[in-house]
mmCIF file of C-alpha atoms in Angstrom:
data_model
loop_
_atom_site.group_PDB
_atom_site.id
_atom_site.type_symbol
_atom_site.label_atom_id
_atom_site.label_comp_id
_atom_site.label_asym_id
_atom_site.label_seq_id
_atom_site.Cartn_x
_atom_site.Cartn_y
_atom_site.Cartn_z
ATOM 1 C CA UNK A 1 124.472 101.566 156.330
ATOM 2 C CA UNK A 2 123.476 98.456 154.373
ATOM 3 C CA UNK A 3 119.995 98.566 155.853
ATOM 4 C CA UNK A 4 119.694 102.252 154.889
ATOM 5 C CA UNK A 5 120.705 101.550 151.278
ATOM 6 C CA UNK A 6 118.328 98.640 151.013
ATOM 7 C CA UNK A 7 115.450 100.643 152.419
ATOM 8 C CA UNK A 8 116.049 103.421 149.867
ATOM 9 C CA UNK A 9 116.101 101.077 146.887
ATOM 10 C CA UNK A 10 112.741 101.327 145.066
ATOM 11 C CA UNK A 11 110.915 98.027 144.815
ATOM 12 C CA UNK A 12 110.782 96.438 141.387
ATOM 13 C CA UNK A 13 107.344 96.609 139.805
ATOM 14 C CA UNK A 14 105.293 93.485 140.138
ATOM 15 C CA UNK A 15 104.059 91.744 137.004
ATOM 16 C CA UNK A 16 100.490 92.615 137.898
ATOM 17 C CA UNK A 17 101.300 96.315 138.011
ATOM 18 C CA UNK A 18 102.771 96.347 134.532
ATOM 19 C CA UNK A 19 100.681 96.838 131.402
ATOM 20 C CA UNK A 20 98.825 93.737 130.235
ATOM 21 C CA UNK A 21 100.667 91.981 127.418
ATOM 22 C CA UNK A 22 99.272 92.515 123.965
ATOM 23 C CA UNK A 23 97.659 89.520 122.351
ATOM 24 C CA UNK A 24 99.790 87.732 119.805
ATOM 25 C CA UNK A 25 97.749 87.077 116.683
ATOM 26 C CA UNK A 26 100.602 85.223 114.995
ATOM 27 C CA UNK A 27 101.756 85.899 111.491
ATOM 28 C CA UNK A 28 98.358 87.204 110.488
ATOM 29 C CA UNK A 29 98.872 90.285 112.649
ATOM 30 C CA UNK A 30 95.157 90.691 113.343
ATOM 31 C CA UNK A 31 92.274 89.307 115.380
ATOM 32 C CA UNK A 32 90.914 87.058 112.643
ATOM 33 C CA UNK A 33 87.447 86.257 114.123
ATOM 34 C CA UNK A 34 86.756 89.942 114.788
ATOM 35 C CA UNK A 35 88.087 90.874 111.351
ATOM 36 C CA UNK A 36 85.850 88.321 109.612
ATOM 37 C CA UNK A 37 82.798 89.395 111.608
ATOM 38 C CA UNK A 38 83.331 93.074 110.794
ATOM 39 C CA UNK A 39 83.882 92.293 107.115
ATOM 40 C CA UNK A 40 80.653 90.274 106.939
ATOM 41 C CA UNK A 41 78.621 93.110 108.492
ATOM 42 C CA UNK A 42 80.098 95.659 106.074
ATOM 43 C CA UNK A 43 79.560 93.428 103.040
ATOM 44 C CA UNK A 44 75.930 92.747 104.001
ATOM 45 C CA UNK A 45 75.264 96.490 104.346
ATOM 46 C CA UNK A 46 76.860 97.121 100.941
ATOM 47 C CA UNK A 47 74.967 94.263 99.288
ATOM 48 C CA UNK A 48 71.575 95.362 100.628
ATOM 49 C CA UNK A 49 72.050 98.945 99.467
ATOM 50 C CA UNK A 50 73.187 97.884 95.984
ATOM 51 C CA UNK A 51 70.447 95.333 95.453
ATOM 52 C CA UNK A 52 67.496 97.609 96.235
ATOM 53 C CA UNK A 53 68.168 101.357 95.873
ATOM 54 C CA UNK A 54 71.767 101.872 94.801
ATOM 55 C CA UNK A 55 71.759 105.563 95.740
ATOM 56 C CA UNK A 56 71.665 104.404 99.364
ATOM 57 C CA UNK A 57 75.189 103.092 98.798
ATOM 58 C CA UNK A 58 76.302 106.708 98.416
ATOM 59 C CA UNK A 59 75.421 107.228 102.080
ATOM 60 C CA UNK A 60 77.943 104.516 102.952
ATOM 61 C CA UNK A 61 80.568 106.122 100.697
ATOM 62 C CA UNK A 62 80.025 109.582 102.185
ATOM 63 C CA UNK A 63 80.128 108.138 105.715
ATOM 64 C CA UNK A 64 83.421 106.387 104.980
ATOM 65 C CA UNK A 65 84.954 109.550 103.499
ATOM 66 C CA UNK A 66 83.903 111.652 106.499
ATOM 67 C CA UNK A 67 85.220 109.054 108.957
ATOM 68 C CA UNK A 68 88.494 108.770 107.034
ATOM 69 C CA UNK A 69 88.978 112.561 107.094
ATOM 70 C CA UNK A 70 88.407 112.504 110.854
ATOM 71 C CA UNK A 71 90.979 109.714 111.267
ATOM 72 C CA UNK A 72 93.634 111.371 109.125
ATOM 73 C CA UNK A 73 93.087 114.710 110.877
ATOM 74 C CA UNK A 74 93.554 112.904 114.183
ATOM 75 C CA UNK A 75 96.769 111.308 112.925
ATOM 76 C CA UNK A 76 98.192 114.497 111.420
ATOM 77 C CA UNK A 77 97.752 116.250 114.757
ATOM 78 C CA UNK A 78 100.587 114.031 116.022
ATOM 79 C CA UNK A 79 102.862 116.084 113.745
ATOM 80 C CA UNK A 80 101.155 119.381 114.627
ATOM 81 C CA UNK A 81 99.318 119.604 111.288
ATOM 82 C CA UNK A 82 95.823 120.809 112.117
ATOM 83 C CA UNK A 83 94.041 120.455 108.772
ATOM 84 C CA UNK A 84 90.552 122.047 108.595
ATOM 85 C CA UNK A 85 88.416 119.051 109.412
ATOM 86 C CA UNK A 86 84.886 120.371 108.777
ATOM 87 C CA UNK A 87 85.652 122.065 105.404
ATOM 88 C CA UNK A 88 87.342 118.858 104.233
ATOM 89 C CA UNK A 89 84.300 116.822 105.236
ATOM 90 C CA UNK A 90 81.877 119.205 103.529
ATOM 91 C CA UNK A 91 84.024 119.509 100.405
ATOM 92 C CA UNK A 92 84.473 115.737 100.287
ATOM 93 C CA UNK A 93 80.731 115.159 100.514
ATOM 94 C CA UNK A 94 80.085 117.627 97.693
ATOM 95 C CA UNK A 95 82.747 115.948 95.526
ATOM 96 C CA UNK A 96 81.267 112.467 95.985
ATOM 97 C CA UNK A 97 77.704 113.598 95.257
ATOM 98 C CA UNK A 98 78.779 115.730 92.285
ATOM 99 C CA UNK A 99 80.582 112.744 90.778
ATOM 100 C CA UNK A 100 77.561 110.488 91.248
ATOM 101 C CA UNK A 101 74.845 112.801 89.969
ATOM 102 C CA UNK A 102 76.742 114.847 87.354
ATOM 103 C CA UNK A 103 79.826 112.844 86.306
ATOM 104 C CA UNK A 104 83.580 113.305 85.946
ATOM 105 C CA UNK A 105 83.504 116.944 84.781
ATOM 106 C CA UNK A 106 81.553 117.961 87.863
ATOM 107 C CA UNK A 107 84.016 116.053 90.043
ATOM 108 C CA UNK A 108 86.969 117.974 88.594
ATOM 109 C CA UNK A 109 85.223 121.296 89.205
ATOM 110 C CA UNK A 110 84.130 120.377 92.732
ATOM 111 C CA UNK A 111 87.665 119.225 93.575
ATOM 112 C CA UNK A 112 89.269 122.442 92.304
ATOM 113 C CA UNK A 113 86.783 124.637 94.170
ATOM 114 C CA UNK A 114 87.132 122.602 97.372
ATOM 115 C CA UNK A 115 90.946 122.811 97.245
ATOM 116 C CA UNK A 116 90.832 126.584 96.769
ATOM 117 C CA UNK A 117 88.298 127.099 99.555
ATOM 118 C CA UNK A 118 90.328 124.959 101.956
ATOM 119 C CA UNK A 119 93.545 126.845 101.165
ATOM 120 C CA UNK A 120 91.746 130.142 101.805
ATOM 121 C CA UNK A 121 90.316 128.697 105.028
ATOM 122 C CA UNK A 122 93.820 127.835 106.253
ATOM 123 C CA UNK A 123 94.965 131.372 105.357
ATOM 124 C CA UNK A 124 92.610 132.720 108.020
ATOM 125 C CA UNK A 125 94.936 131.242 110.652
ATOM 126 C CA UNK A 126 97.862 133.373 109.592
ATOM 127 C CA UNK A 127 101.165 132.960 107.774
ATOM 128 C CA UNK A 128 103.033 130.736 110.216
ATOM 129 C CA UNK A 129 102.834 127.092 109.099
ATOM 130 C CA UNK A 130 100.588 127.927 106.139
ATOM 131 C CA UNK A 131 102.491 125.909 103.533
ATOM 132 C CA UNK A 132 102.718 122.790 105.698
ATOM 133 C CA UNK A 133 99.061 122.837 106.728
ATOM 134 C CA UNK A 134 97.831 123.670 103.226
ATOM 135 C CA UNK A 135 99.923 120.863 101.720
ATOM 136 C CA UNK A 136 98.556 118.378 104.269
ATOM 137 C CA UNK A 137 95.011 119.615 103.610
ATOM 138 C CA UNK A 138 95.262 119.232 99.830
ATOM 139 C CA UNK A 139 96.865 115.794 100.306
ATOM 140 C CA UNK A 140 93.907 114.806 102.485
ATOM 141 C CA UNK A 141 91.448 116.137 99.905
ATOM 142 C CA UNK A 142 92.952 114.177 97.023
ATOM 143 C CA UNK A 143 93.812 111.030 98.958
ATOM 144 C CA UNK A 144 90.375 110.548 100.491
ATOM 145 C CA UNK A 145 87.413 112.413 98.885
ATOM 146 C CA UNK A 146 88.857 112.605 95.365
ATOM 147 C CA UNK A 147 89.779 108.923 95.115
ATOM 148 C CA UNK A 148 86.587 108.002 96.946
ATOM 149 C CA UNK A 149 84.588 109.910 94.334
ATOM 150 C CA UNK A 150 85.577 107.327 91.726
ATOM 151 C CA UNK A 151 83.283 104.943 93.591
ATOM 152 C CA UNK A 152 80.475 107.360 92.736
ATOM 153 C CA UNK A 153 81.605 107.480 89.096
ATOM 154 C CA UNK A 154 81.574 103.686 89.018
ATOM 155 C CA UNK A 155 78.088 103.423 90.472
ATOM 156 C CA UNK A 156 76.846 106.137 88.128
ATOM 157 C CA UNK A 157 77.665 103.952 85.098
ATOM 158 C CA UNK A 158 74.206 102.412 85.397
ATOM 159 C CA UNK A 159 72.523 105.780 84.857
ATOM 160 C CA UNK A 160 69.257 105.415 86.775
ATOM 161 C CA UNK A 161 69.772 106.691 90.326
ATOM 162 C CA UNK A 162 66.861 104.707 91.790
ATOM 163 C CA UNK A 163 67.642 101.326 90.275
ATOM 164 C CA UNK A 164 69.656 98.476 91.730
ATOM 165 C CA UNK A 165 70.456 94.827 91.277
ATOM 166 C CA UNK A 166 72.705 92.926 88.907
ATOM 167 C CA UNK A 167 71.074 94.386 85.806
ATOM 168 C CA UNK A 168 72.658 97.758 86.591
ATOM 169 C CA UNK A 169 76.129 98.341 85.103
ATOM 170 C CA UNK A 170 77.168 100.507 88.033
ATOM 171 C CA UNK A 171 76.226 97.860 90.582
ATOM 172 C CA UNK A 172 78.127 95.193 88.671
ATOM 173 C CA UNK A 173 81.139 97.498 88.447
ATOM 174 C CA UNK A 174 81.111 98.028 92.210
ATOM 175 C CA UNK A 175 80.915 94.266 92.777
ATOM 176 C CA UNK A 176 83.888 93.658 90.480
ATOM 177 C CA UNK A 177 85.959 96.375 92.162
ATOM 178 C CA UNK A 178 85.183 95.246 95.723
ATOM 179 C CA UNK A 179 85.718 91.540 95.046
ATOM 180 C CA UNK A 180 88.996 92.129 93.205
ATOM 181 C CA UNK A 181 90.341 94.125 96.132
ATOM 182 C CA UNK A 182 89.107 91.614 98.691
ATOM 183 C CA UNK A 183 90.619 88.692 96.798
ATOM 184 C CA UNK A 184 93.934 90.523 96.556
ATOM 185 C CA UNK A 185 93.910 90.868 100.343
ATOM 186 C CA UNK A 186 92.860 87.235 100.874
ATOM 187 C CA UNK A 187 95.414 85.893 98.400
ATOM 188 C CA UNK A 188 98.191 87.894 99.995
ATOM 189 C CA UNK A 189 97.119 86.815 103.469
ATOM 190 C CA UNK A 190 96.903 83.092 102.644
ATOM 191 C CA UNK A 191 100.123 82.906 100.652
ATOM 192 C CA UNK A 192 101.949 85.143 103.112
ATOM 193 C CA UNK A 193 100.986 83.054 106.140
ATOM 194 C CA UNK A 194 101.743 79.739 104.427
ATOM 195 C CA UNK A 195 104.815 80.583 102.357
ATOM 196 C CA UNK A 196 105.978 84.092 103.252
ATOM 197 C CA UNK A 197 109.761 84.215 103.724
ATOM 198 C CA UNK A 198 111.035 87.148 101.660
ATOM 199 C CA UNK A 199 109.866 90.577 102.900
ATOM 200 C CA UNK A 200 108.719 92.947 100.196
ATOM 201 C CA UNK A 201 109.267 96.174 102.151
ATOM 202 C CA UNK A 202 110.619 95.271 105.607
ATOM 203 C CA UNK A 203 111.020 98.868 106.757
ATOM 204 C CA UNK A 204 107.484 99.864 105.749
ATOM 205 C CA UNK A 205 105.433 96.676 106.241
ATOM 206 C CA UNK A 206 107.393 93.746 107.721
ATOM 207 C CA UNK A 207 104.549 91.230 107.312
ATOM 208 C CA UNK A 208 104.168 91.815 103.567
ATOM 209 C CA UNK A 209 106.140 89.290 101.515
ATOM 210 C CA UNK A 210 106.837 88.564 97.861
ATOM 211 C CA UNK A 211 105.183 85.182 98.304
ATOM 212 C CA UNK A 212 102.079 86.977 99.533
ATOM 213 C CA UNK A 213 102.202 89.276 96.511
ATOM 214 C CA UNK A 214 102.341 86.233 94.218
ATOM 215 C CA UNK A 215 99.275 84.851 95.985
ATOM 216 C CA UNK A 216 97.498 88.180 95.463
ATOM 217 C CA UNK A 217 98.254 88.081 91.737
ATOM 218 C CA UNK A 218 96.894 84.547 91.356
ATOM 219 C CA UNK A 219 93.713 85.279 93.319
ATOM 220 C CA UNK A 220 92.931 88.604 91.637
ATOM 221 C CA UNK A 221 93.608 87.413 88.078
ATOM 222 C CA UNK A 222 91.442 84.323 88.581
ATOM 223 C CA UNK A 223 88.692 86.453 90.124
ATOM 224 C CA UNK A 224 88.982 89.071 87.396
ATOM 225 C CA UNK A 225 88.627 86.538 84.584
ATOM 226 C CA UNK A 226 85.663 84.860 86.252
ATOM 227 C CA UNK A 227 83.816 88.119 86.963
ATOM 228 C CA UNK A 228 84.441 89.645 83.551
ATOM 229 C CA UNK A 229 83.347 86.530 81.644
ATOM 230 C CA UNK A 230 80.350 85.487 83.743
ATOM 231 C CA UNK A 231 79.132 88.755 85.280
ATOM 232 C CA UNK A 232 80.052 91.357 82.657
ATOM 233 C CA UNK A 233 79.940 89.107 79.568
ATOM 234 C CA UNK A 234 83.201 90.579 78.249
ATOM 235 C CA UNK A 235 86.526 89.205 76.990
ATOM 236 C CA UNK A 236 88.703 87.205 79.369
ATOM 237 C CA UNK A 237 91.801 89.322 78.716
ATOM 238 C CA UNK A 238 90.028 92.288 80.317
ATOM 239 C CA UNK A 239 89.763 90.186 83.463
ATOM 240 C CA UNK A 240 93.498 89.507 83.363
ATOM 241 C CA UNK A 241 94.220 93.216 82.988
ATOM 242 C CA UNK A 242 91.849 94.053 85.827
ATOM 243 C CA UNK A 243 93.395 91.412 88.075
ATOM 244 C CA UNK A 244 96.981 92.532 87.522
ATOM 245 C CA UNK A 245 96.211 96.243 87.852
ATOM 246 C CA UNK A 246 94.003 95.765 90.914
ATOM 247 C CA UNK A 247 96.604 93.591 92.637
ATOM 248 C CA UNK A 248 99.489 96.007 92.033
ATOM 249 C CA UNK A 249 97.463 99.053 93.051
ATOM 250 C CA UNK A 250 96.046 97.330 96.155
ATOM 251 C CA UNK A 251 99.545 96.473 97.378
ATOM 252 C CA UNK A 252 100.827 99.985 96.622
ATOM 253 C CA UNK A 253 97.830 101.506 98.393
ATOM 254 C CA UNK A 254 98.510 99.406 101.464
ATOM 255 C CA UNK A 255 102.187 100.396 101.447
ATOM 256 C CA UNK A 256 101.371 104.093 101.076
ATOM 257 C CA UNK A 257 99.039 103.997 104.069
ATOM 258 C CA UNK A 258 101.701 102.105 106.046
ATOM 259 C CA UNK A 259 104.229 104.829 105.243
ATOM 260 C CA UNK A 260 101.776 107.500 106.419
ATOM 261 C CA UNK A 261 101.174 105.663 109.690
ATOM 262 C CA UNK A 262 104.885 105.134 110.298
ATOM 263 C CA UNK A 263 105.638 108.780 109.616
ATOM 264 C CA UNK A 264 102.905 109.801 112.045
ATOM 265 C CA UNK A 265 104.008 107.203 114.627
ATOM 266 C CA UNK A 266 100.731 105.265 114.571
ATOM 267 C CA UNK A 267 100.003 101.538 114.477
ATOM 268 C CA UNK A 268 96.369 101.952 113.456
ATOM 269 C CA UNK A 269 94.519 105.095 112.441
ATOM 270 C CA UNK A 270 91.810 104.220 114.989
ATOM 271 C CA UNK A 271 89.878 101.233 116.299
ATOM 272 C CA UNK A 272 86.505 101.923 114.678
ATOM 273 C CA UNK A 273 86.300 98.531 112.949
ATOM 274 C CA UNK A 274 87.021 95.546 115.251
ATOM 275 C CA UNK A 275 89.825 93.403 113.912
ATOM 276 C CA UNK A 276 90.716 95.861 111.178
ATOM 277 C CA UNK A 277 91.683 99.075 112.955
ATOM 278 C CA UNK A 278 90.377 102.269 111.409
ATOM 279 C CA UNK A 279 88.402 103.084 108.297
ATOM 280 C CA UNK A 280 91.594 104.037 106.475
ATOM 281 C CA UNK A 281 93.159 100.694 107.367
ATOM 282 C CA UNK A 282 90.451 99.107 105.200
ATOM 283 C CA UNK A 283 90.106 101.848 102.595
ATOM 284 C CA UNK A 284 93.792 101.983 101.675
ATOM 285 C CA UNK A 285 93.621 99.247 99.027
ATOM 286 C CA UNK A 286 90.080 100.112 97.918
ATOM 287 C CA UNK A 287 90.972 103.758 97.309
ATOM 288 C CA UNK A 288 94.028 102.774 95.303
ATOM 289 C CA UNK A 289 92.195 100.302 93.056
ATOM 290 C CA UNK A 290 88.923 102.082 92.294
ATOM 291 C CA UNK A 291 90.226 104.661 89.787
ATOM 292 C CA UNK A 292 92.109 102.237 87.472
ATOM 293 C CA UNK A 293 89.343 99.618 87.712
ATOM 294 C CA UNK A 294 86.752 102.251 86.769
ATOM 295 C CA UNK A 295 88.956 103.450 83.910
ATOM 296 C CA UNK A 296 89.297 99.953 82.429
ATOM 297 C CA UNK A 297 85.614 99.121 82.818
ATOM 298 C CA UNK A 298 84.484 102.509 81.517
ATOM 299 C CA UNK A 299 86.407 102.243 78.249
ATOM 300 C CA UNK A 300 86.599 98.467 77.697
ATOM 301 C CA UNK A 301 83.284 97.127 79.024
ATOM 302 C CA UNK A 302 80.521 99.662 79.687
#
């Protein structure tokens, strides 16, 4: 009887048969060499487009918006929300280009028309689930293409669509916006790794700490003052305002995207960018900061 019981007991899985353990990247939570390499490639592509023909930068913006729509559609499918992917991509492209070539009024019109068309497109599928899918579709439209279109408004501040370089107001605005957001991320990362002890939102983002937030404030304010004084030739207090606003909005943008991922049961939206995850994992802070940064620069500097 003992031999029979033993023979029927399933063997325990060997360590080699189990899934390979995930790499531990420490408190940083990311593959730092891959993350730095990806960031350098992206920054070089942005710099080259801005320095020569700035309209080429719009191709990067449109590509990011389209990729982000694809990622969010993929994530929403986990909750059975099949938003209309192609209409969102087309509408988003139109919104970005309308904002760049024709300004804020055209963006408002393009956004309203795109939202209406997408809601009518969803109606073709029938009544069941219409409200949920339409709400998710409009959220996608405003979260990604609409906020992304403020990048086009920023670049359009320089006027001439074929120009480029540091003499162009739009190019300088883009540089200020990107560097402020990057420095917020770097400041939070450095201070969080070195001093982080008090979680800011443990349920949403366990690695984000109040010490990291303080580091973000210091880095962004210092960067804002330096860029506004030396690059934009404006008053230092505008740099302080930009730094504080950019830091707060960058952190909130990161938290919002973390909430979306947690609700959808995802760790990363995708793995398009090595070391960073998906496009949305990098756009979260940039999307949140671009509108207020543009607003301040538009009325206080340009």
